[in-house]
Amino acid sequence: DAMVIQNPRYQVTQFGKPVTLSCSQTLNHNVMYWYQQKSSQAPKLLFHYYDKDFNNEADTPDNFQSRRPNTSFCFLDIRSPGLGDAAMYLCATSPLRAGLYNEQFFGPGTRLTVL
Amino acid sequence: GNSVTQMEGPVTLSEEAFLTINCTYTATGYPSLFWYVQYPGEGLQLLLKATKADDKGSNKGFEATYRKETTSFHLEKGSVQVSDSAVYFCALLTANKLVFGAGTILRVKS
């Protein structure tokens, strides 16, 4: 089945220790997104890629970076995790139809714990 | 600006009860509208969508109708099950981004 895969599902890191979360897709969608979701809140968009074009949200901290080496993979790098970065991180993809963005398909998420 | 307002939860129902979760939106233009469902510890799953006025989205017994005149997209289900317990997010797509409501927790008791 075509899908969005996130690894690992659970990640524990230490305060200040860089961590990378990964996302892959078999849907061949042009657009990939990273969201942060804290408990009982709606997901918050961090950034997205339209093919290789990177689009950062204005309020995304510099501590968060992303890489998309090819269509299938996208990585979220947190350079120096703080306690406030503990959250669920969701990857999503979206097809383009007639040049327009469409519904987003989400992966299962990675729960990040910062000790 | 663009925004989505959902009814506050938690909503607690008995099995086989009728469900309504209200959702209203503010947007420029004619956005596409979505309901997503999130089960505990999981990502969001697209439940249903509508792309233009008077469209009805439906899936797994859930329905929602895009009402432009009232800027609403209320989610309904005729008979809920315990397995429907989850968080439901209403969202609109505009300027290539999803704008989410705050989410509504649904708890269904057997």
mmCIF file of C-alpha atoms in Angstrom:
data_model
loop_
_atom_site.group_PDB
_atom_site.id
_atom_site.type_symbol
_atom_site.label_atom_id
_atom_site.label_comp_id
_atom_site.label_asym_id
_atom_site.label_seq_id
_atom_site.Cartn_x
_atom_site.Cartn_y
_atom_site.Cartn_z
ATOM 1 C CA ASP A 1 0.000 0.000 0.000
ATOM 2 C CA ALA A 2 1.161 3.515 -0.796
ATOM 3 C CA MET A 3 1.957 5.293 2.409
ATOM 4 C CA VAL A 4 3.903 7.767 4.517
ATOM 5 C CA ILE A 5 6.412 6.147 6.866
ATOM 6 C CA GLN A 6 8.116 7.764 9.817
ATOM 7 C CA ASN A 7 11.056 6.368 11.713
ATOM 8 C CA PRO A 8 11.519 5.933 14.525
ATOM 9 C CA ARG A 9 8.069 6.015 16.120
ATOM 10 C CA TYR A 10 9.618 6.973 19.460
ATOM 11 C CA GLN A 11 12.850 8.910 19.889
ATOM 12 C CA VAL A 12 14.563 9.865 23.117
ATOM 13 C CA THR A 13 17.362 12.411 23.093
ATOM 14 C CA GLN A 14 19.258 14.441 25.619
ATOM 15 C CA PHE A 15 18.998 18.170 26.083
ATOM 16 C CA GLY A 16 21.214 19.812 23.480
ATOM 17 C CA LYS A 17 22.043 16.607 21.593
ATOM 18 C CA PRO A 18 21.248 16.819 17.866
ATOM 19 C CA VAL A 19 18.564 14.493 16.620
ATOM 20 C CA THR A 20 17.242 13.586 13.161
ATOM 21 C CA LEU A 21 13.781 12.305 12.371
ATOM 22 C CA SER A 22 13.050 10.672 9.068
ATOM 23 C CA CYS A 23 10.084 10.438 6.747
ATOM 24 C CA SER A 24 9.645 8.478 3.546
ATOM 25 C CA GLN A 25 6.761 8.149 1.130
ATOM 26 C CA THR A 26 5.715 5.748 -1.571
ATOM 27 C CA LEU A 27 2.998 8.076 -2.888
ATOM 28 C CA ASN A 28 5.348 9.999 -5.200
ATOM 29 C CA HIS A 29 3.866 13.292 -4.021
ATOM 30 C CA ASN A 30 5.569 16.566 -4.869
ATOM 31 C CA VAL A 31 5.009 18.229 -1.526
ATOM 32 C CA MET A 32 6.255 17.105 1.874
ATOM 33 C CA TYR A 33 5.524 18.818 5.205
ATOM 34 C CA TRP A 34 6.789 18.716 8.758
ATOM 35 C CA TYR A 35 4.478 19.569 11.643
ATOM 36 C CA GLN A 36 5.001 19.792 15.379
ATOM 37 C CA GLN A 37 2.108 18.736 17.578
ATOM 38 C CA LYS A 38 2.083 19.263 21.305
ATOM 39 C CA SER A 39 -0.347 17.509 23.579
ATOM 40 C CA SER A 40 -4.021 18.345 22.978
ATOM 41 C CA GLN A 41 -3.180 20.919 20.313
ATOM 42 C CA ALA A 42 -3.569 21.156 16.571
ATOM 43 C CA PRO A 43 -0.491 20.426 14.447
ATOM 44 C CA LYS A 44 1.740 23.430 13.787
ATOM 45 C CA LEU A 45 3.415 23.667 10.399
ATOM 46 C CA LEU A 46 7.203 24.032 10.603
ATOM 47 C CA PHE A 47 8.093 23.995 6.889
ATOM 48 C CA HIS A 48 7.392 22.245 3.627
ATOM 49 C CA TYR A 49 9.096 21.276 0.394
ATOM 50 C CA TYR A 50 7.577 21.686 -3.012
ATOM 51 C CA ASP A 51 9.869 19.322 -4.875
ATOM 52 C CA LYS A 52 13.278 20.709 -3.853
ATOM 53 C CA ASP A 53 12.024 24.199 -3.016
ATOM 54 C CA PHE A 54 12.133 24.755 0.743
ATOM 55 C CA ASN A 55 9.435 26.904 2.370
ATOM 56 C CA ASN A 56 10.006 27.878 5.979
ATOM 57 C CA GLU A 57 7.264 29.205 8.241
ATOM 58 C CA ALA A 58 8.066 32.636 9.663
ATOM 59 C CA ASP A 59 7.848 31.512 13.277
ATOM 60 C CA THR A 60 9.826 28.261 12.964
ATOM 61 C CA PRO A 61 12.891 28.478 15.218
ATOM 62 C CA ASP A 62 16.334 28.289 13.601
ATOM 63 C CA ASN A 63 16.943 25.211 15.715
ATOM 64 C CA PHE A 64 14.804 23.259 13.244
ATOM 65 C CA GLN A 65 16.232 22.379 9.838
ATOM 66 C CA SER A 66 15.151 20.059 7.065
ATOM 67 C CA ARG A 67 16.629 18.174 4.141
ATOM 68 C CA ARG A 68 14.981 16.507 1.179
ATOM 69 C CA PRO A 69 17.594 14.549 -0.763
ATOM 70 C CA ASN A 70 15.069 13.050 -3.186
ATOM 71 C CA THR A 71 11.321 12.773 -3.825
ATOM 72 C CA SER A 72 10.852 9.913 -1.385
ATOM 73 C CA PHE A 73 12.720 11.095 1.706
ATOM 74 C CA CYS A 74 12.604 14.110 3.981
ATOM 75 C CA PHE A 75 14.470 14.654 7.252
ATOM 76 C CA LEU A 76 13.860 16.911 10.222
ATOM 77 C CA ASP A 77 17.011 17.936 12.096
ATOM 78 C CA ILE A 78 16.793 19.497 15.532
ATOM 79 C CA ARG A 79 20.197 20.973 16.187
ATOM 80 C CA SER A 80 20.010 21.540 19.930
ATOM 81 C CA PRO A 81 16.807 20.123 21.382
ATOM 82 C CA GLY A 82 15.360 21.871 24.385
ATOM 83 C CA LEU A 83 12.777 20.568 26.804
ATOM 84 C CA GLY A 84 10.162 22.606 24.959
ATOM 85 C CA ASP A 85 10.813 20.646 21.761
ATOM 86 C CA ALA A 86 9.353 17.469 23.208
ATOM 87 C CA ALA A 87 6.355 16.777 21.000
ATOM 88 C CA MET A 88 4.903 14.561 18.303
ATOM 89 C CA TYR A 89 6.436 15.332 14.907
ATOM 90 C CA LEU A 90 4.224 14.596 11.931
ATOM 91 C CA CYS A 91 5.273 14.257 8.328
ATOM 92 C CA ALA A 92 2.697 14.721 5.588
ATOM 93 C CA THR A 93 2.636 14.626 1.804
ATOM 94 C CA SER A 94 0.398 16.158 -0.787
ATOM 95 C CA PRO A 95 -0.035 15.732 -4.525
ATOM 96 C CA LEU A 96 -0.236 18.604 -6.930
ATOM 97 C CA ARG A 97 -3.204 18.514 -9.308
ATOM 98 C CA ALA A 98 -3.583 21.194 -11.943
ATOM 99 C CA GLY A 99 -0.820 23.093 -10.187
ATOM 100 C CA LEU A 100 -2.777 23.282 -6.937
ATOM 101 C CA TYR A 101 -2.032 21.787 -3.559
ATOM 102 C CA ASN A 102 -4.495 19.182 -2.321
ATOM 103 C CA GLU A 103 -5.334 17.127 0.732
ATOM 104 C CA GLN A 104 -2.465 16.020 2.911
ATOM 105 C CA PHE A 105 -1.659 12.462 3.902
ATOM 106 C CA PHE A 106 -0.004 12.022 7.269
ATOM 107 C CA GLY A 107 2.457 9.525 8.627
ATOM 108 C CA PRO A 108 2.028 7.925 12.070
ATOM 109 C CA GLY A 109 4.333 10.471 13.726
ATOM 110 C CA THR A 110 7.482 10.328 15.832
ATOM 111 C CA ARG A 111 7.109 11.027 19.536
ATOM 112 C CA LEU A 112 10.214 12.911 20.698
ATOM 113 C CA THR A 113 11.215 12.931 24.354
ATOM 114 C CA VAL A 114 13.958 15.291 25.549
ATOM 115 C CA LEU A 115 15.677 14.370 28.817
ATOM 116 C CA GLY B 1 -7.167 36.023 8.193
ATOM 117 C CA ASN B 2 -8.049 32.393 7.702
ATOM 118 C CA SER B 3 -9.262 30.472 10.708
ATOM 119 C CA VAL B 4 -11.302 27.457 11.794
ATOM 120 C CA THR B 5 -13.439 27.273 14.915
ATOM 121 C CA GLN B 6 -14.616 23.948 16.311
ATOM 122 C CA MET B 7 -16.894 23.173 19.193
ATOM 123 C CA GLU B 8 -15.015 22.566 22.392
ATOM 124 C CA GLY B 9 -14.801 19.098 23.804
ATOM 125 C CA PRO B 10 -14.666 16.656 25.150
ATOM 126 C CA VAL B 11 -17.874 15.361 23.670
ATOM 127 C CA THR B 12 -19.048 12.264 25.537
ATOM 128 C CA LEU B 13 -21.710 10.045 23.983
ATOM 129 C CA SER B 14 -23.154 6.616 24.531
ATOM 130 C CA GLU B 15 -22.744 4.010 21.825
ATOM 131 C CA GLU B 16 -25.300 4.367 18.981
ATOM 132 C CA ALA B 17 -25.949 8.035 19.789
ATOM 133 C CA PHE B 18 -26.066 10.727 17.091
ATOM 134 C CA LEU B 19 -22.940 12.817 16.713
ATOM 135 C CA THR B 20 -22.555 16.414 15.600
ATOM 136 C CA ILE B 21 -19.283 18.325 15.840
ATOM 137 C CA ASN B 22 -19.659 21.909 14.732
ATOM 138 C CA CYS B 23 -17.081 23.601 12.553
ATOM 139 C CA THR B 24 -17.161 27.105 11.111
ATOM 140 C CA TYR B 25 -14.495 28.860 9.123
ATOM 141 C CA THR B 26 -13.302 32.251 8.000
ATOM 142 C CA ALA B 27 -11.431 32.408 4.720
ATOM 143 C CA THR B 28 -10.912 34.466 1.643
ATOM 144 C CA GLY B 29 -12.002 32.784 -1.549
ATOM 145 C CA TYR B 30 -13.339 29.251 -1.643
ATOM 146 C CA PRO B 31 -11.149 26.901 0.330
ATOM 147 C CA SER B 32 -11.322 23.127 0.330
ATOM 148 C CA LEU B 33 -12.529 21.753 3.659
ATOM 149 C CA PHE B 34 -11.474 18.612 5.488
ATOM 150 C CA TRP B 35 -12.105 16.527 8.552
ATOM 151 C CA TYR B 36 -9.152 14.616 9.950
ATOM 152 C CA VAL B 37 -9.289 12.053 12.768
ATOM 153 C CA GLN B 38 -6.446 11.257 15.161
ATOM 154 C CA TYR B 39 -6.512 8.111 17.277
ATOM 155 C CA PRO B 40 -4.364 8.032 20.431
ATOM 156 C CA GLY B 41 -0.642 7.943 19.639
ATOM 157 C CA GLU B 42 -1.227 8.050 15.878
ATOM 158 C CA GLY B 43 -0.935 10.522 13.040
ATOM 159 C CA LEU B 44 -3.872 12.241 11.386
ATOM 160 C CA GLN B 45 -6.074 10.321 8.970
ATOM 161 C CA LEU B 46 -8.134 12.064 6.344
ATOM 162 C CA LEU B 47 -11.756 11.277 7.164
ATOM 163 C CA LEU B 48 -13.563 13.241 4.454
ATOM 164 C CA LYS B 49 -13.317 16.326 2.309
ATOM 165 C CA ALA B 50 -15.337 18.779 0.221
ATOM 166 C CA THR B 51 -13.900 21.070 -2.394
ATOM 167 C CA LYS B 52 -16.809 23.363 -3.282
ATOM 168 C CA ALA B 53 -20.048 24.743 -1.917
ATOM 169 C CA ASP B 54 -22.840 22.189 -1.330
ATOM 170 C CA ASP B 55 -20.439 19.262 -1.726
ATOM 171 C CA LYS B 56 -21.056 16.503 0.794
ATOM 172 C CA GLY B 57 -18.072 14.482 1.956
ATOM 173 C CA SER B 58 -18.737 11.073 3.459
ATOM 174 C CA ASN B 59 -16.738 8.136 4.775
ATOM 175 C CA LYS B 60 -17.268 5.340 7.323
ATOM 176 C CA GLY B 61 -20.734 6.659 8.214
ATOM 177 C CA PHE B 62 -19.484 10.224 8.799
ATOM 178 C CA GLU B 63 -20.816 13.084 6.685
ATOM 179 C CA ALA B 64 -20.203 16.805 6.349
ATOM 180 C CA THR B 65 -21.668 19.346 3.909
ATOM 181 C CA TYR B 66 -19.833 22.444 2.711
ATOM 182 C CA ARG B 67 -22.221 25.320 3.502
ATOM 183 C CA LYS B 68 -20.939 28.544 1.999
ATOM 184 C CA GLU B 69 -23.857 30.648 3.243
ATOM 185 C CA THR B 70 -23.156 29.754 6.869
ATOM 186 C CA THR B 71 -19.385 29.119 6.381
ATOM 187 C CA SER B 72 -19.806 25.781 8.102
ATOM 188 C CA PHE B 73 -18.710 22.175 7.676
ATOM 189 C CA HIS B 74 -20.306 20.286 10.568
ATOM 190 C CA LEU B 75 -19.397 16.636 11.059
ATOM 191 C CA GLU B 76 -22.241 14.158 11.680
ATOM 192 C CA LYS B 77 -22.653 10.461 12.255
ATOM 193 C CA GLY B 78 -25.927 8.699 12.851
ATOM 194 C CA SER B 79 -24.706 6.042 15.286
ATOM 195 C CA VAL B 80 -21.311 6.261 16.952
ATOM 196 C CA GLN B 81 -19.256 3.311 18.137
ATOM 197 C CA VAL B 82 -16.685 2.998 20.900
ATOM 198 C CA SER B 83 -14.048 2.711 18.176
ATOM 199 C CA ASP B 84 -14.895 6.264 17.013
ATOM 200 C CA SER B 85 -13.307 7.668 20.173
ATOM 201 C CA ALA B 86 -10.577 9.984 18.909
ATOM 202 C CA VAL B 87 -9.716 13.632 18.296
ATOM 203 C CA TYR B 88 -11.395 15.213 15.268
ATOM 204 C CA PHE B 89 -9.845 18.176 13.467
ATOM 205 C CA CYS B 90 -11.647 20.403 10.998
ATOM 206 C CA ALA B 91 -9.316 22.106 8.518
ATOM 207 C CA LEU B 92 -9.333 24.347 5.488
ATOM 208 C CA LEU B 93 -6.806 24.478 2.678
ATOM 209 C CA THR B 94 -5.856 27.905 1.493
ATOM 210 C CA ALA B 95 -2.668 29.449 0.114
ATOM 211 C CA ASN B 96 -1.232 25.926 -0.114
ATOM 212 C CA LYS B 97 -1.481 25.373 3.648
ATOM 213 C CA LEU B 98 -3.847 23.606 5.990
ATOM 214 C CA VAL B 99 -5.380 25.714 8.739
ATOM 215 C CA PHE B 100 -6.614 23.490 11.566
ATOM 216 C CA GLY B 101 -9.219 23.990 14.208
ATOM 217 C CA ALA B 102 -8.245 23.250 17.802
ATOM 218 C CA GLY B 103 -9.620 19.718 17.647
ATOM 219 C CA THR B 104 -12.554 18.089 19.434
ATOM 220 C CA ILE B 105 -12.103 15.063 21.652
ATOM 221 C CA LEU B 106 -14.863 12.483 21.226
ATOM 222 C CA ARG B 107 -15.390 9.817 23.872
ATOM 223 C CA VAL B 108 -17.917 7.068 23.223
ATOM 224 C CA LYS B 109 -19.021 4.891 26.143
ATOM 225 C CA SER B 110 -20.350 1.361 25.764
#
